[in-house]
XYZ file of C-alpha atoms in Angstrom:
403
model
C 68.874 186.833 1.974
C 65.379 187.905 3.389
C 65.154 185.252 5.888
C 61.808 186.288 7.110
C 60.129 185.761 3.799
C 61.718 182.350 3.457
C 60.086 181.612 6.921
C 56.651 182.979 5.924
C 56.643 180.838 2.599
C 57.128 177.430 4.381
C 54.407 178.397 7.480
C 52.213 179.518 4.384
C 52.525 176.150 2.512
C 51.367 174.530 6.394
C 48.488 176.564 6.000
C 47.301 175.673 2.816
C 47.696 171.985 3.498
C 45.934 172.318 6.545
C 48.768 171.114 8.959
C 49.665 174.456 10.541
C 49.304 174.230 14.479
C 47.190 176.770 16.611
C 47.643 176.171 19.989
C 44.411 176.819 22.526
C 45.013 179.615 25.202
C 43.589 177.612 28.256
C 43.872 178.103 32.029
C 43.433 175.158 33.925
C 41.325 175.446 37.232
C 42.876 173.396 40.082
C 40.062 171.470 41.825
C 37.763 171.725 38.746
C 39.389 169.553 36.288
C 38.961 168.737 33.109
C 37.062 172.183 33.020
C 39.282 174.999 32.095
C 38.954 178.537 30.816
C 39.556 179.629 27.087
C 41.016 183.234 26.645
C 39.850 184.187 23.196
C 39.280 187.516 21.790
C 39.869 189.262 25.328
C 36.932 187.155 26.564
C 36.856 183.843 28.738
C 34.514 180.944 28.396
C 34.614 177.699 29.980
C 35.602 174.395 28.102
C 35.862 170.647 29.007
C 39.459 169.490 27.892
C 39.156 165.731 26.326
C 42.806 165.396 24.958
C 45.198 166.241 28.385
C 47.771 163.534 29.286
C 47.379 164.298 32.796
C 45.504 161.183 32.533
C 44.452 160.472 36.035
C 43.953 164.387 36.946
C 47.055 164.087 39.218
C 48.207 167.794 38.284
C 45.421 168.843 41.005
C 45.464 165.953 43.566
C 45.826 167.901 47.013
C 48.852 165.573 48.123
C 50.738 166.548 44.790
C 49.768 170.375 44.874
C 50.840 170.234 48.690
C 53.847 168.840 48.295
C 55.041 171.095 45.452
C 53.714 174.179 47.472
C 55.568 172.880 50.702
C 59.007 172.448 48.737
C 58.976 175.434 47.099
C 58.470 177.192 50.648
C 61.127 175.075 51.967
C 63.604 175.060 48.678
C 62.829 177.963 46.689
C 61.707 177.824 42.934
C 65.135 176.722 40.992
C 67.579 174.011 41.100
C 70.345 176.278 40.901
C 72.061 174.581 37.637
C 73.147 171.534 36.623
C 73.310 168.522 39.114
C 77.035 168.414 38.716
C 77.255 172.087 39.644
C 74.208 172.983 41.652
C 74.554 169.981 43.410
C 71.563 167.362 43.607
C 68.802 168.420 45.836
C 67.515 165.703 48.286
C 64.413 165.628 46.737
C 66.228 164.327 43.432
C 67.728 161.624 45.373
C 63.976 160.326 46.860
C 62.415 160.426 43.634
C 64.725 158.396 41.789
C 64.534 155.931 44.592
C 60.947 155.904 44.309
C 61.354 155.837 40.663
C 63.751 152.664 40.959
C 61.277 150.655 43.481
C 58.507 151.469 41.199
C 59.861 149.436 38.173
C 61.689 147.314 40.604
C 65.398 148.235 39.097
C 68.440 149.285 40.728
C 68.635 152.788 39.959
C 67.094 155.875 38.358
C 67.573 158.794 36.821
C 66.011 162.015 36.210
C 66.008 164.307 33.088
C 64.080 167.441 32.224
C 61.477 165.544 30.201
C 60.722 162.094 28.632
C 61.994 163.815 25.128
C 65.074 164.361 26.497
C 65.603 161.024 28.454
C 64.763 159.119 25.448
C 67.305 161.330 23.344
C 70.015 161.466 25.714
C 69.763 157.280 26.678
C 69.547 156.345 23.270
C 72.029 158.917 22.034
C 74.399 158.055 24.683
C 74.048 153.852 24.379
C 74.276 153.947 20.434
C 77.344 156.460 20.633
C 79.453 154.716 23.611
C 78.758 151.215 22.860
C 81.655 150.316 20.270
C 79.734 148.472 16.846
C 76.447 149.042 18.377
C 72.995 148.936 16.246
C 69.784 150.001 17.665
C 66.651 148.040 16.043
C 63.868 150.621 16.301
C 60.165 149.615 15.927
C 58.672 151.608 12.909
C 56.336 153.957 15.005
C 58.608 154.911 17.656
C 58.211 158.534 19.211
C 60.343 161.022 17.636
C 62.690 161.461 20.992
C 63.657 157.990 20.182
C 64.268 158.626 16.269
C 66.079 161.495 17.266
C 68.446 159.897 19.901
C 69.185 156.967 17.486
C 69.980 159.637 15.074
C 72.021 161.443 17.347
C 73.821 158.444 18.222
C 75.263 157.852 14.831
C 74.718 154.183 15.509
C 73.604 151.989 12.762
C 69.830 151.847 12.751
C 67.157 148.810 11.880
C 63.574 149.385 11.497
C 61.393 146.618 12.047
C 57.695 146.193 11.293
C 55.415 147.647 14.071
C 54.781 145.477 16.760
C 55.852 142.354 14.486
C 58.275 140.459 16.847
C 58.826 138.011 13.911
C 60.471 140.606 11.697
C 62.610 141.823 14.780
C 63.893 137.885 15.276
C 64.537 137.941 11.733
C 66.440 141.076 11.812
C 68.388 140.636 14.974
C 69.579 137.462 13.448
C 70.817 139.272 10.103
C 72.842 141.723 12.327
C 74.983 138.951 13.990
C 77.109 139.228 16.957
C 77.328 142.984 17.141
C 75.859 144.605 20.128
C 71.992 145.202 19.837
C 69.242 147.418 21.564
C 65.982 146.874 20.696
C 64.100 150.141 21.208
C 60.277 149.753 21.180
C 57.037 151.217 23.462
C 54.787 149.471 25.510
C 51.621 151.988 24.840
C 51.841 153.840 21.078
C 50.234 157.426 21.838
C 48.707 158.098 18.547
C 46.848 154.895 17.922
C 46.848 153.282 21.324
C 47.902 149.702 20.726
C 49.944 148.027 23.209
C 53.110 145.938 22.181
C 53.420 142.247 22.555
C 56.238 142.884 25.044
C 56.694 139.350 26.268
C 57.262 137.831 22.553
C 59.461 141.075 22.015
C 61.765 140.426 25.261
C 61.958 136.773 24.692
C 63.470 137.368 21.019
C 66.043 140.000 22.745
C 66.696 137.202 24.905
C 67.357 134.538 22.429
C 69.565 137.180 20.620
C 71.650 138.610 23.700
C 70.149 142.121 22.979
C 69.223 145.135 25.058
C 65.901 145.606 25.867
C 64.591 149.363 25.489
C 61.171 149.826 26.315
C 59.213 153.460 26.378
C 56.427 153.322 29.036
C 55.771 156.921 29.190
C 52.063 156.742 28.369
C 51.707 153.739 30.772
C 53.527 154.502 33.750
C 50.735 155.484 36.606
C 48.122 154.109 34.300
C 49.040 150.115 34.191
C 49.863 147.591 36.758
C 49.335 147.139 40.451
C 51.251 149.963 41.591
C 51.100 151.795 38.250
C 54.721 150.429 37.032
C 53.121 150.283 33.409
C 52.476 147.677 31.332
C 55.696 145.815 32.098
C 54.594 145.586 35.395
C 51.061 144.553 34.525
C 52.587 141.589 32.604
C 55.070 140.650 35.292
C 57.795 141.465 32.762
C 59.792 144.694 34.529
C 62.621 142.420 35.436
C 63.321 141.072 32.429
C 63.695 144.483 30.392
C 66.900 145.943 30.829
C 66.246 149.718 30.493
C 62.710 151.241 31.548
C 61.932 154.820 30.434
C 59.010 156.944 31.282
C 57.777 160.331 32.220
C 56.522 162.476 35.265
C 54.749 164.733 32.960
C 51.736 162.290 31.967
C 49.790 160.435 34.430
C 51.715 161.511 37.473
C 50.563 165.317 36.536
C 54.067 166.645 36.622
C 56.974 167.382 34.326
C 60.121 165.607 33.619
C 61.302 162.155 32.374
C 63.616 159.041 33.589
C 65.404 155.974 33.122
C 65.663 153.038 35.246
C 67.769 149.991 35.415
C 71.068 148.511 36.648
C 73.454 150.386 38.540
C 75.961 150.157 35.957
C 73.809 151.152 33.395
C 72.150 154.250 35.168
C 75.980 155.381 36.280
C 77.183 154.955 32.577
C 74.336 157.290 31.005
C 74.639 159.655 34.224
C 78.298 159.804 33.642
C 78.255 160.203 29.649
C 75.091 161.709 28.645
C 75.432 165.336 27.547
C 71.559 165.775 27.823
C 72.039 165.137 31.399
C 75.687 166.844 32.068
C 74.690 170.050 30.734
C 71.095 170.353 31.753
C 69.911 172.404 34.506
C 67.927 169.984 36.878
C 64.287 169.670 37.602
C 63.132 172.221 40.551
C 63.570 170.575 43.734
C 59.429 171.359 43.971
C 58.803 169.377 41.054
C 60.389 166.292 42.284
C 59.011 166.535 45.768
C 55.361 166.627 43.828
C 56.332 164.011 41.378
C 57.354 161.698 44.439
C 53.812 162.464 46.065
C 52.133 161.237 43.006
C 54.065 158.250 42.346
C 53.506 157.086 46.202
C 49.654 158.029 45.902
C 49.404 155.643 42.810
C 51.607 152.804 44.089
C 48.810 152.644 46.958
C 45.570 153.352 45.392
C 44.012 152.148 41.954
C 40.934 154.167 42.530
C 42.253 156.638 39.850
C 42.996 153.804 37.057
C 39.631 152.100 37.846
C 37.406 155.021 37.526
C 39.527 156.183 34.443
C 38.809 152.448 32.713
C 35.292 152.645 33.525
C 34.868 155.989 31.525
C 37.160 155.083 28.597
C 34.594 151.834 28.224
C 31.867 154.150 28.434
C 32.594 156.482 25.935
C 33.693 153.729 23.521
C 30.331 151.993 23.854
C 28.545 155.225 23.520
C 30.698 156.339 20.353
C 30.215 152.721 18.817
C 26.282 152.861 19.294
C 26.541 156.364 17.549
C 28.073 155.247 14.599
C 31.416 157.502 15.251
C 34.414 155.953 14.021
C 37.373 154.959 16.395
C 40.303 152.602 16.407
C 39.787 149.722 18.513
C 42.452 148.809 20.870
C 43.313 147.745 24.680
C 44.486 151.276 25.979
C 42.804 154.552 27.416
C 43.451 156.258 24.329
C 40.481 156.713 21.512
C 41.501 158.044 18.291
C 38.430 159.313 16.396
C 39.458 159.140 12.699
C 38.842 161.709 10.341
C 41.358 161.436 7.427
C 41.753 165.139 6.303
C 43.839 167.743 7.975
C 41.331 170.740 7.229
C 38.339 168.713 8.142
C 40.071 167.783 11.461
C 40.908 171.387 12.197
C 37.441 172.262 11.385
C 35.869 170.068 13.701
C 38.059 170.921 16.460
C 37.193 174.546 16.035
C 33.360 173.977 15.941
C 33.625 171.491 18.947
C 35.403 174.230 20.711
C 33.151 177.402 19.748
C 30.176 175.867 19.573
C 30.083 173.272 22.335
C 32.778 174.221 24.809
C 34.809 170.855 23.942
C 38.175 171.111 23.564
C 40.195 168.275 21.472
C 43.271 169.099 19.802
C 43.433 167.736 15.990
C 46.371 165.656 15.386
C 47.551 166.372 11.987
C 50.931 165.332 10.114
C 53.663 164.968 11.054
C 52.481 163.631 14.030
C 50.519 160.963 12.195
C 50.661 160.257 8.638
C 48.779 162.051 5.985
C 45.745 160.545 5.388
C 45.190 159.221 9.248
C 44.136 162.825 10.705
C 42.171 162.425 14.022
C 40.943 163.295 17.403
C 42.565 161.867 20.424
C 40.293 161.458 23.084
C 41.385 160.625 26.519
C 38.989 160.249 28.978
C 39.744 160.616 32.650
C 38.464 159.369 36.029
C 36.890 163.195 36.689
C 34.991 163.292 33.489
C 31.675 162.944 34.186
C 28.765 160.895 32.469
C 26.910 164.231 31.200
C 30.575 165.109 30.104
C 30.393 161.803 27.629
C 26.896 162.452 26.844
C 27.628 165.878 25.795
C 30.868 165.189 23.686
C 28.883 162.481 21.708
C 26.009 164.678 21.089
C 28.745 166.934 19.988
C 30.261 164.238 17.328
C 26.854 163.002 15.987
C 25.787 166.437 15.461
C 29.173 167.075 13.152
C 29.158 163.666 11.691
C 25.479 164.009 10.530
C 26.444 167.424 9.160
C 29.327 165.989 7.337
C 27.401 163.045 6.115
C 24.363 165.644 4.789
C 27.308 168.146 3.156
C 28.611 165.085 1.411
C 25.333 163.877 -0.191
C 24.452 167.186 -1.350
C 28.072 167.180 -2.927
């Protein structure tokens, strides 16, 4: 069989549909974020990044950078293998203690990414709890979906953020062990789940509550513990999962919960047991980032101010964007080819980088630009972005009228 011909055929279909992904070749500039250098055709040009998940710019915070550099000089670059074989570096212990404290839990466990922590935790819980059924919000992230699939446990979908539908479906499941998996902030629409109501339904049915806070940790709550901390609900959630790769500006994922729960996943999860540990320097940097954001709300407040300003400017300019209560601003396009085209024009003509979000990340017909303002974007940056989008919207409207 000509495998390359098969692969090429599938790739050609993606391109024809407008869903082929092209990665921008960027070089972030420490101390100058959200500026970056775009490498293209052997040349460099400056662009402003508007779609980073380094929401607060902590990837360049001097405390975080210095902690990583100091740890590299002290410990070297790698972890030396899995924690089972290579040993647990003391920086891993310190970070897990910091994370457990962040969420008010007994223990925490590190993974190499937020994707892996969801996949491993849900996969282990579903597989190892006899007769378990996992009730999953229909818009849960791919990592949660894959973890549930890997577990081979029975799965029940409930309507997005509909705690009444969850209540009915928990009742229908009966006395089986039940795990309810949902997110706090949904990354594509930016909507926030009704956590209190979901928890109360879980408690009424004796179900384990599992919340993904990856787009909320560092961002919400007086110490950055996420929406569950902001709503004073963290103590009522059984397992809180998060990431170090977004607002904390590093890389890695984690879970927190009771000591037996965390030890159970540590002891039985292949996604933890057989994976090389995070480099100690990453753990040191993440610890510094978490400590800083526990004490400082300045970054969160500045970021919220930028979000509010950009929303107001977009509304005034007539640029369609989804309303929500989070820091994520989806500008709706609704066509994959146009979404890619607008993204390219913004980059090439305006020096603005916003990656198009197409299928399968979002359903077909809901393609969008996902904009994430940060505390380091200036008012001038916002004005420039709105001018660019306004110009493109006028061009599109004119072209549509002529057609």
